[in-house]
mmCIF file of C-alpha atoms and ligand atoms in Angstrom:
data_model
loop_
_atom_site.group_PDB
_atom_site.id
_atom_site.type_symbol
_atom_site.label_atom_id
_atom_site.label_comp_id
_atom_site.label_asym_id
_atom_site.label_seq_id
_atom_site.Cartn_x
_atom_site.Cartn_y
_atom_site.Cartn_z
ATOM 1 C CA UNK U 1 263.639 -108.487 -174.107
ATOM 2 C CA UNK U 2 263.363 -106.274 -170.500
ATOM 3 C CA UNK U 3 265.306 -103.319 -170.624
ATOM 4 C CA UNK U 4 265.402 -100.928 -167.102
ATOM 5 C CA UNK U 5 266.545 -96.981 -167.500
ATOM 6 C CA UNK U 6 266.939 -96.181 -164.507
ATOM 7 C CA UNK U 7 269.396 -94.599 -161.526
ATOM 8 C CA UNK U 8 270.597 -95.582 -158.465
ATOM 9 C CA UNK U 9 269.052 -92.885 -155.853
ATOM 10 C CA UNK U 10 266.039 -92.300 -157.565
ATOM 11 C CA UNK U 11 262.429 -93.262 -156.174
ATOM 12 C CA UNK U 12 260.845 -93.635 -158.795
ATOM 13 C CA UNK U 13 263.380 -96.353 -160.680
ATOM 14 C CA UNK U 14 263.280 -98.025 -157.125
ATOM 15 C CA UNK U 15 259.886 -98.026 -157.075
ATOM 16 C CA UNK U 16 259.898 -100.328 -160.585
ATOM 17 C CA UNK U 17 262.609 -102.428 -159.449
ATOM 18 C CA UNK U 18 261.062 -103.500 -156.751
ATOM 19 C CA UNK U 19 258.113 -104.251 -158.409
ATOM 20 C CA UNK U 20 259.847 -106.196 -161.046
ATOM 21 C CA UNK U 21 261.752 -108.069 -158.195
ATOM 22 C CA UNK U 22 258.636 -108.926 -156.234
ATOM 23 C CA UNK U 23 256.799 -109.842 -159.537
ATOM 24 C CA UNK U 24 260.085 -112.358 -159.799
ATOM 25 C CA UNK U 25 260.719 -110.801 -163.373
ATOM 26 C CA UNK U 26 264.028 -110.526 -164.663
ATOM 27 C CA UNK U 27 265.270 -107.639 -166.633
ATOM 28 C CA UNK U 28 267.677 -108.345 -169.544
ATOM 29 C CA UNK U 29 269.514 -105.773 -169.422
ATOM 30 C CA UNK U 30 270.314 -102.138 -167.461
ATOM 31 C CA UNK U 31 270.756 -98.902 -168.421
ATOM 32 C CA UNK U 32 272.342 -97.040 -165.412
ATOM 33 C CA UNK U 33 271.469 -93.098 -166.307
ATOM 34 C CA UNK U 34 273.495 -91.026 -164.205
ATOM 35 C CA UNK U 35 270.597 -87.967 -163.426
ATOM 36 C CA UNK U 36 273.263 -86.419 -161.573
ATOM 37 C CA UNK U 37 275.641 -85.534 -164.040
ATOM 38 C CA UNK U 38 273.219 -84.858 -166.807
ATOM 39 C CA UNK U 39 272.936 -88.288 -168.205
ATOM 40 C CA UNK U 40 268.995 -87.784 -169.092
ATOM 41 C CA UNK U 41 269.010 -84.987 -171.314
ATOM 42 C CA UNK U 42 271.109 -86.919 -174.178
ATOM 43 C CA UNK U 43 268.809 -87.182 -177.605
ATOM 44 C CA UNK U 44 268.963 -90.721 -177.077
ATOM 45 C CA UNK U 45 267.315 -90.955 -173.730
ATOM 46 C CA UNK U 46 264.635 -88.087 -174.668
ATOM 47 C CA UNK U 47 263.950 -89.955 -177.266
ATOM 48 C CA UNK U 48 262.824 -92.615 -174.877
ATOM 49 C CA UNK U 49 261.854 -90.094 -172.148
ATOM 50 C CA UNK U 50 261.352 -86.428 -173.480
ATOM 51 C CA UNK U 51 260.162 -85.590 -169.809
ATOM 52 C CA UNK U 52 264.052 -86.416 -169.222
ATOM 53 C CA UNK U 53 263.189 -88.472 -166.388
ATOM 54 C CA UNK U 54 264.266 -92.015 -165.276
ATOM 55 C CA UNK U 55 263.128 -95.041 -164.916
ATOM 56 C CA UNK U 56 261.751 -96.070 -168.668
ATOM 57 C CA UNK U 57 261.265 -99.634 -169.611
ATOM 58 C CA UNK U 58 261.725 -100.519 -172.887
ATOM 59 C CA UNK U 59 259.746 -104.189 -173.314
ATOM 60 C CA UNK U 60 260.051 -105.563 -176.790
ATOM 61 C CA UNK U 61 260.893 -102.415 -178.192
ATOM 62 C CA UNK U 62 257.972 -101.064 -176.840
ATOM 63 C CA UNK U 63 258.776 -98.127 -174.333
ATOM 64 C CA UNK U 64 256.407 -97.355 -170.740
ATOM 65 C CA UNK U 65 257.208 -94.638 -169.164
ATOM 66 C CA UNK U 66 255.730 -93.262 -166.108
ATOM 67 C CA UNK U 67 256.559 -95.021 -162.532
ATOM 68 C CA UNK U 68 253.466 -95.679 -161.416
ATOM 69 C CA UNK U 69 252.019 -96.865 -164.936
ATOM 70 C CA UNK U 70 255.073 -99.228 -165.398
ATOM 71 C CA UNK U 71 254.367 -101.198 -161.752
ATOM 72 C CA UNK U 72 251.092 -101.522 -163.150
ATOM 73 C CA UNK U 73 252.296 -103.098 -166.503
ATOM 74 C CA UNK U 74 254.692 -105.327 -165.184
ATOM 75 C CA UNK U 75 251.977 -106.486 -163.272
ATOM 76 C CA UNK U 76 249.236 -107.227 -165.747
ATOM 77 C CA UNK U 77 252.250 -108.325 -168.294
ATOM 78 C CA UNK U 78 253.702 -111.253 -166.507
ATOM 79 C CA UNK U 79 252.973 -113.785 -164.556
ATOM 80 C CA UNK U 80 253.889 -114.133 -161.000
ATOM 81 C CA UNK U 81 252.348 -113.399 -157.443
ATOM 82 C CA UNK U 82 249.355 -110.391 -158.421
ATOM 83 C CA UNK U 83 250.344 -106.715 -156.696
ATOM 84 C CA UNK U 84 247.074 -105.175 -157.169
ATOM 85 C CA UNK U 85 243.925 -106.080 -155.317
ATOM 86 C CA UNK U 86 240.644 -107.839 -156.973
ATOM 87 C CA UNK U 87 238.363 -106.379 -154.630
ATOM 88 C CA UNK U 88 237.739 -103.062 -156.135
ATOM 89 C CA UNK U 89 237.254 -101.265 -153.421
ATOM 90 C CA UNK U 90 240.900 -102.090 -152.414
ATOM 91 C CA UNK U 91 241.888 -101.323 -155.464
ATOM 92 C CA UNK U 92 240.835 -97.884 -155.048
ATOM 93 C CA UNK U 93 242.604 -97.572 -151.997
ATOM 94 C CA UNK U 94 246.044 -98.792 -153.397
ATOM 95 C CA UNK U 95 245.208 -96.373 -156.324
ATOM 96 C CA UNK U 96 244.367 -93.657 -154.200
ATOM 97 C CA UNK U 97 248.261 -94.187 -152.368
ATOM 98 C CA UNK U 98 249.672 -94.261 -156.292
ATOM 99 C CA UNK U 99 248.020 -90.829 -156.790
ATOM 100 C CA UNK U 100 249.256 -89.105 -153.684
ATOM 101 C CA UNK U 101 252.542 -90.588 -154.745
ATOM 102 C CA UNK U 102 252.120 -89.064 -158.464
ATOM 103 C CA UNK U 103 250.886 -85.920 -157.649
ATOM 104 C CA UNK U 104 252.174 -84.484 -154.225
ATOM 105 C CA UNK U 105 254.526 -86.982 -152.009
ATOM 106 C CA UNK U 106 256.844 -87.232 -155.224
ATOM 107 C CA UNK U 107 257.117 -83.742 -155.949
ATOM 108 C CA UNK U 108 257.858 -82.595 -152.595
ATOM 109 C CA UNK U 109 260.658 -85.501 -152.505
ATOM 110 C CA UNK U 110 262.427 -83.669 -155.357
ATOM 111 C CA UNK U 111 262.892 -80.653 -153.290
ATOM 112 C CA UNK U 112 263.395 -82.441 -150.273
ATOM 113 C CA UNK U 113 266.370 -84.789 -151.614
ATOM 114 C CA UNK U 114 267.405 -81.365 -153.852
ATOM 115 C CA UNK U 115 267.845 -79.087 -151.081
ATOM 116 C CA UNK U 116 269.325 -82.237 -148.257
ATOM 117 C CA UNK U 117 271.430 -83.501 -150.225
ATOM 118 C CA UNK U 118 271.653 -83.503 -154.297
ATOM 119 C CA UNK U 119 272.621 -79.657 -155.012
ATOM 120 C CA UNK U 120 276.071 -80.166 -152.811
ATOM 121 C CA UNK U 121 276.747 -83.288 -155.474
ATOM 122 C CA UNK U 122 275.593 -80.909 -158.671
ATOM 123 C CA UNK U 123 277.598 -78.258 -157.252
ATOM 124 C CA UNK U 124 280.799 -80.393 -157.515
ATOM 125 C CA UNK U 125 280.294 -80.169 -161.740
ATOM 126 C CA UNK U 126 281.155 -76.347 -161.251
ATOM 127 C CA UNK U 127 279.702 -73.360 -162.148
ATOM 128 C CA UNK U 128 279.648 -73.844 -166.122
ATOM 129 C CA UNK U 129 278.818 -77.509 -166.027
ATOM 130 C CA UNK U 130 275.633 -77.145 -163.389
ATOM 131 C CA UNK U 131 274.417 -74.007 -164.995
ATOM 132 C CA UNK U 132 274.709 -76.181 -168.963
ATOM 133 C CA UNK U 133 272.996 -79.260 -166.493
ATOM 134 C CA UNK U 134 270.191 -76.767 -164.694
ATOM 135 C CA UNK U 135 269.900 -75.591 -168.512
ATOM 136 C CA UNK U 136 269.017 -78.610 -169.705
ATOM 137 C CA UNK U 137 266.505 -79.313 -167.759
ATOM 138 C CA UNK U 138 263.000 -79.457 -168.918
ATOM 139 C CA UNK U 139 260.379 -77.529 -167.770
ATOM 140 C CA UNK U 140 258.097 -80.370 -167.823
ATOM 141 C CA UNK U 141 260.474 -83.149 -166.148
ATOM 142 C CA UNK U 142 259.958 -84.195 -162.344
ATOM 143 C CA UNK U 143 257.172 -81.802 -161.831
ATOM 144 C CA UNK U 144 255.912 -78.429 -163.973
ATOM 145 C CA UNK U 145 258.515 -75.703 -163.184
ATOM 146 C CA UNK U 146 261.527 -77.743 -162.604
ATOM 147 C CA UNK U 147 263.709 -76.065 -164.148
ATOM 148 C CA UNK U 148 263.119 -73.171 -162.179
ATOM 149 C CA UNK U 149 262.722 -74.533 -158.982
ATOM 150 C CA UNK U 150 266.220 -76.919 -158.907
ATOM 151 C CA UNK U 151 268.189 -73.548 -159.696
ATOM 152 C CA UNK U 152 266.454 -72.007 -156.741
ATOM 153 C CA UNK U 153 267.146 -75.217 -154.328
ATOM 154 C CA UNK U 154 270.881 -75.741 -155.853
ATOM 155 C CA UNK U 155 271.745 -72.025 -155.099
ATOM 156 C CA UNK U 156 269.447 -71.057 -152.343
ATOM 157 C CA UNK U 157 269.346 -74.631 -150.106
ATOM 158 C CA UNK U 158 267.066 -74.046 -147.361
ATOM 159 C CA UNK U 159 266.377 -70.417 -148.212
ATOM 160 C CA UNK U 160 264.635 -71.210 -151.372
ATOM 161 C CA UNK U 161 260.634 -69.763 -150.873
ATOM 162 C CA UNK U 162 258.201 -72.820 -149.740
ATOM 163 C CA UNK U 163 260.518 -75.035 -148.460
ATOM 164 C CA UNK U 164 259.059 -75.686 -145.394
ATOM 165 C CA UNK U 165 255.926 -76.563 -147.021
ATOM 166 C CA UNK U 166 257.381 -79.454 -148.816
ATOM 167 C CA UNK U 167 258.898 -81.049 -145.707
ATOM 168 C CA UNK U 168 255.283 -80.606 -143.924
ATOM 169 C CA UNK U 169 253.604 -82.325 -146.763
ATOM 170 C CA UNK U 170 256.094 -85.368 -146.647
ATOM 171 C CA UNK U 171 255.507 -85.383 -142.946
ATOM 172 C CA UNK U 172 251.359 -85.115 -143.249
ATOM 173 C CA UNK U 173 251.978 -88.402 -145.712
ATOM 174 C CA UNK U 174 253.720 -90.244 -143.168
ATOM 175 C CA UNK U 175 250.755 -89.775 -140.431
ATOM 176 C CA UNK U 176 248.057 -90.616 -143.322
ATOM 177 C CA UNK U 177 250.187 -94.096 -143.567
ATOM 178 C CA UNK U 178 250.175 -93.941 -139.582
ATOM 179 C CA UNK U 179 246.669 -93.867 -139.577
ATOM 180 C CA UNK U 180 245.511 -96.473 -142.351
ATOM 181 C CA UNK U 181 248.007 -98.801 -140.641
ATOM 182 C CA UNK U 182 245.803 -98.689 -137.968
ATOM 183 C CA UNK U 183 243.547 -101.425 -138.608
ATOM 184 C CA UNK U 184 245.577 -102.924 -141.570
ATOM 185 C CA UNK U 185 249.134 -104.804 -142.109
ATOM 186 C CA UNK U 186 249.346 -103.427 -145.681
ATOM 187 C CA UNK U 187 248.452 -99.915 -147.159
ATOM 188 C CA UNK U 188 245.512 -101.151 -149.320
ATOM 189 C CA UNK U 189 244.164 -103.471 -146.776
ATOM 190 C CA UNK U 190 245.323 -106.726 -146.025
ATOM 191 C CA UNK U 191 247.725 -108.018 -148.931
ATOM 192 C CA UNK U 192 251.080 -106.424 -149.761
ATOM 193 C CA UNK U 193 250.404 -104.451 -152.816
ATOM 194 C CA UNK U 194 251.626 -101.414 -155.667
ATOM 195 C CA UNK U 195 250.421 -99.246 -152.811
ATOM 196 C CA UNK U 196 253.454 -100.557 -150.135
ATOM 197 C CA UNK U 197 256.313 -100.565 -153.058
ATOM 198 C CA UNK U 198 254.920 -96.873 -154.278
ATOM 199 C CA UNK U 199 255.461 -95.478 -150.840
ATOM 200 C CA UNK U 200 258.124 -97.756 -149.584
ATOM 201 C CA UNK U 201 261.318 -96.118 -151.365
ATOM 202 C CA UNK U 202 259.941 -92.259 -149.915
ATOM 203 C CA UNK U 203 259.939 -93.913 -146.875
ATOM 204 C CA UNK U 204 263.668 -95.239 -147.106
ATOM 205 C CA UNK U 205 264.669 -91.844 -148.934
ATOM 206 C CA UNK U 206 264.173 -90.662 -145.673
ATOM 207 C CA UNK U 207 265.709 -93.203 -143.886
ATOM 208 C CA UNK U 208 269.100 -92.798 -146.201
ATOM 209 C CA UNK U 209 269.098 -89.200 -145.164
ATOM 210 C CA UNK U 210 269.073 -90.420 -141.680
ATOM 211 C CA UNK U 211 266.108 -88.599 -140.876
ATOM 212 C CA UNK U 212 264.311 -92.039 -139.801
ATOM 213 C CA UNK U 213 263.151 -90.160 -136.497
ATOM 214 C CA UNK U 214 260.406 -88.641 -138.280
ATOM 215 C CA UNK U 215 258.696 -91.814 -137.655
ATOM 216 C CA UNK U 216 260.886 -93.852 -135.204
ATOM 217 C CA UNK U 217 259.686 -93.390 -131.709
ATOM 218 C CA UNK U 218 256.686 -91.162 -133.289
ATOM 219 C CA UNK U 219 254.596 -93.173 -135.859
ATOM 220 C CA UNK U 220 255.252 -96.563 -134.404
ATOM 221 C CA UNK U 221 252.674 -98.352 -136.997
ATOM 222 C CA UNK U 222 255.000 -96.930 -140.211
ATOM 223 C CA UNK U 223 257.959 -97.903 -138.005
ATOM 224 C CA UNK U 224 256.489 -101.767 -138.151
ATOM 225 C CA UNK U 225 255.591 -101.385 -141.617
ATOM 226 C CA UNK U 226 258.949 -100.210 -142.295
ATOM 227 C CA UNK U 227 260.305 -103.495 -141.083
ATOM 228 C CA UNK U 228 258.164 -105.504 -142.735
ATOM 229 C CA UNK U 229 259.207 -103.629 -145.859
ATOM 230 C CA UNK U 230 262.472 -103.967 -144.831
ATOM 231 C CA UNK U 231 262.638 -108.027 -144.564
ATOM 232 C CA UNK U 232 261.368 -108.890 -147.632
ATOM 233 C CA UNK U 233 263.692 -110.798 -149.625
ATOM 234 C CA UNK U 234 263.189 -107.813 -152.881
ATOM 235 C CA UNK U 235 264.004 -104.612 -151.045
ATOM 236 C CA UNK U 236 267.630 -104.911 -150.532
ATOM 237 C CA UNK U 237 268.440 -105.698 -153.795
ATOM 238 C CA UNK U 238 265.850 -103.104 -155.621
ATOM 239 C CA UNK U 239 265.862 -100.496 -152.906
ATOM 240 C CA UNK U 240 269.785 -100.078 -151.309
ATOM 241 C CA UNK U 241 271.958 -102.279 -153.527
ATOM 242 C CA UNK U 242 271.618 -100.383 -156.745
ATOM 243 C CA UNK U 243 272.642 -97.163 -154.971
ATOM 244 C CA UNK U 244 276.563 -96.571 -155.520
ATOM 245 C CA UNK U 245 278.240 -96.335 -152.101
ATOM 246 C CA UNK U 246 280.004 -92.371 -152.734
ATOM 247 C CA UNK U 247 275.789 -91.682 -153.604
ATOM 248 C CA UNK U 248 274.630 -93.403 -150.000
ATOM 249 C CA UNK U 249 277.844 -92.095 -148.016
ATOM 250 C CA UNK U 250 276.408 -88.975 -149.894
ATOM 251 C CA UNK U 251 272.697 -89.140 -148.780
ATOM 252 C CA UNK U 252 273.511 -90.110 -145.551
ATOM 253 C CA UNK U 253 276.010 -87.514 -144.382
ATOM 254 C CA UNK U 254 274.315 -84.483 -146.266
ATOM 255 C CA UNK U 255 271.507 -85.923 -145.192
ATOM 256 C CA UNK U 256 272.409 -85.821 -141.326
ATOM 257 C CA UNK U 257 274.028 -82.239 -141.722
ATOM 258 C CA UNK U 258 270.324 -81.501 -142.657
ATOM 259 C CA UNK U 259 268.426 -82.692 -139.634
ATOM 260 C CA UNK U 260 268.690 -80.100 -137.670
ATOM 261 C CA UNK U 261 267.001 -77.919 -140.036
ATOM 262 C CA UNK U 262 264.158 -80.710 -140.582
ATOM 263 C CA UNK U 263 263.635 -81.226 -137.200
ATOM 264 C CA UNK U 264 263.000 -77.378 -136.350
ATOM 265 C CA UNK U 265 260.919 -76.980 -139.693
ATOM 266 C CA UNK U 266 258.552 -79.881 -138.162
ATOM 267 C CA UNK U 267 258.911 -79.081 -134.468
ATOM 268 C CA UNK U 268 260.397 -83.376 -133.924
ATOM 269 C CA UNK U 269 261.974 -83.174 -130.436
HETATM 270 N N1 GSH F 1 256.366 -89.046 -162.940
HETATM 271 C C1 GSH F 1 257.645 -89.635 -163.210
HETATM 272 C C2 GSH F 1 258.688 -88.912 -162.376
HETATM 273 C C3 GSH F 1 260.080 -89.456 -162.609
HETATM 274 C C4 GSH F 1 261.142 -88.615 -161.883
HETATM 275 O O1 GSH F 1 260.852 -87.549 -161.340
HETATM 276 N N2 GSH F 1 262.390 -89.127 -161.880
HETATM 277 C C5 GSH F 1 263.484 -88.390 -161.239
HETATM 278 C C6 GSH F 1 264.253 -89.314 -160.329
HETATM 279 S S1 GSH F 1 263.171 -89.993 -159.067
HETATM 280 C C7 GSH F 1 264.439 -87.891 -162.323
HETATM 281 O O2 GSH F 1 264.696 -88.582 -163.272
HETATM 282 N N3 GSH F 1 264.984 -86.672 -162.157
HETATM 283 C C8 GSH F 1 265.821 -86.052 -163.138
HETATM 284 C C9 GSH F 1 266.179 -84.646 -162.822
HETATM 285 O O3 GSH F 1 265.976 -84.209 -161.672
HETATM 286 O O4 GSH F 1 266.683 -83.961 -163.720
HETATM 287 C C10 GSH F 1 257.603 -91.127 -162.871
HETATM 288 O O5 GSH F 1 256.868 -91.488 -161.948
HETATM 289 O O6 GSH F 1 258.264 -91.913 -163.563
#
């Protein structure tokens, strides 16, 4: 028995799903946690999360948290085409994507997607529902501080301290991509692997905010990349289906409202 915690604009669950669906593994059943609305910080789901933090897979009764630790579960668990190199040394390299992911791309997403688009949707709980849901938060949930730092991007937008900086780092990740795609198709090296779905649903985040010309016309080998992402038969339904269309009418018209402001933080003609 597969069971998938997980939410329909967030990277991380995206990131599993497309995993599972490339991995051709079926999950029995879905738990759609609305993070939006404060569906995470129930004691039942910190009980199976107490970071308060989709996705989770629950496999047998056995629960695996942790994005980047589940992807390489369902890959070792089941059978199916293999998503992580043999050759160690690629193997380092797709591990070495999965780490940027974990420990700066991902946390610099939450502020990006915060500030572009998610506090106008938190806003719309009003003032004593979003302050019980910034409340609730964990300090230890999407990154350290996170409590903290979604008040400041729900009530300050772009005028919360260091924003800049998170939109730079996003941008420096998408010309390291640029420039290992030089001599490669895939991230790793030659084969598709948990490198191309880690980065593959920042890359789309972005592209749901309509801010795609941070690469189109710019970094033309993340542009091809992107495509090739784009046509496999598992990213539709893991990447854009499970996404409710109010959430991607949502992302993309905050999103656009935002450019402007992204495109003079990164000087992007
Ligand atoms: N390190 C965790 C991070 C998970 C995470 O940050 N999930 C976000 C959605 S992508 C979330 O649940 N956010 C809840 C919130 O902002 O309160 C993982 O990779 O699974």
């Amino acid at each position: 028995m597969l069971e998938l915690y997980h939410h329909g604009s967030s990277v991380c669950a995206a990131k599993v799903r497309f995993a599972l669906a490339e991995k051709g593994v079926e999950v029995d059943e879905y738990h759609y946690v609305d993070i939006l609305v404060g569906e995470q910080f129930t004691p039942e789901y910190l009980a199976i999360n107490p970071r308060a933090v989709v996705p989770s897979l629950v496999h047998d009764g056995r629960v695996v948290n942790e994005s980047t630790l589940i992807c390489e579960y369902v890959d070792e668990m089941f059978e199916g085409p293999a998503l992580m190199p043999s050759d160690p040394y690629e193997r380092y390299l797709m591990r070495s994507w999965t780490k940027v992911v974990d420990e700066l791309l991902h946390p610099a997403c939450a502020d990006v997607t915060y500030v572009s688009c998610h506090r106008h949707i938190v806003r719309r709980l009003g003032p004593e529902k979003l302050e019980e849901f910034v409340e609730s938060t964990p300090e230890q949930s999407v990154k350290g501080a996170w409590r903290k730092r979604k008040r400041e991007l729900v009530m300050l937008g772009f005028d919360a301290p260091d924003i800049d900086s998170k939109f730079r780092l996003y941008d420096r990740q998408l010309q390291a991509m640029e420039a290992a795609l030089e001599d490669a198709v895939w991230l790793a090296g030659d084969s598709f692997t948990l490198a191309d779905i880690a980065l593959a649903p920042y890359v789309n985040r972005l592209d749901m905010l309509g801010m795609g010309g941070l690469w189109t016309g710019r970094l033309s080998n993340v542009e091809n990349w992107f495509e090739r992402i784009r046509s496999r038969p598992a990213f539709r339904p893991s990447l854009l289906d499970w996404c409710p269309e109010h959430l991607t009418r949502d992302l993309r018209e905050y999103g656009s409202q935002s450019w402007p402001q992204v495109r003079a933080i990164l000087g992007v003609a």
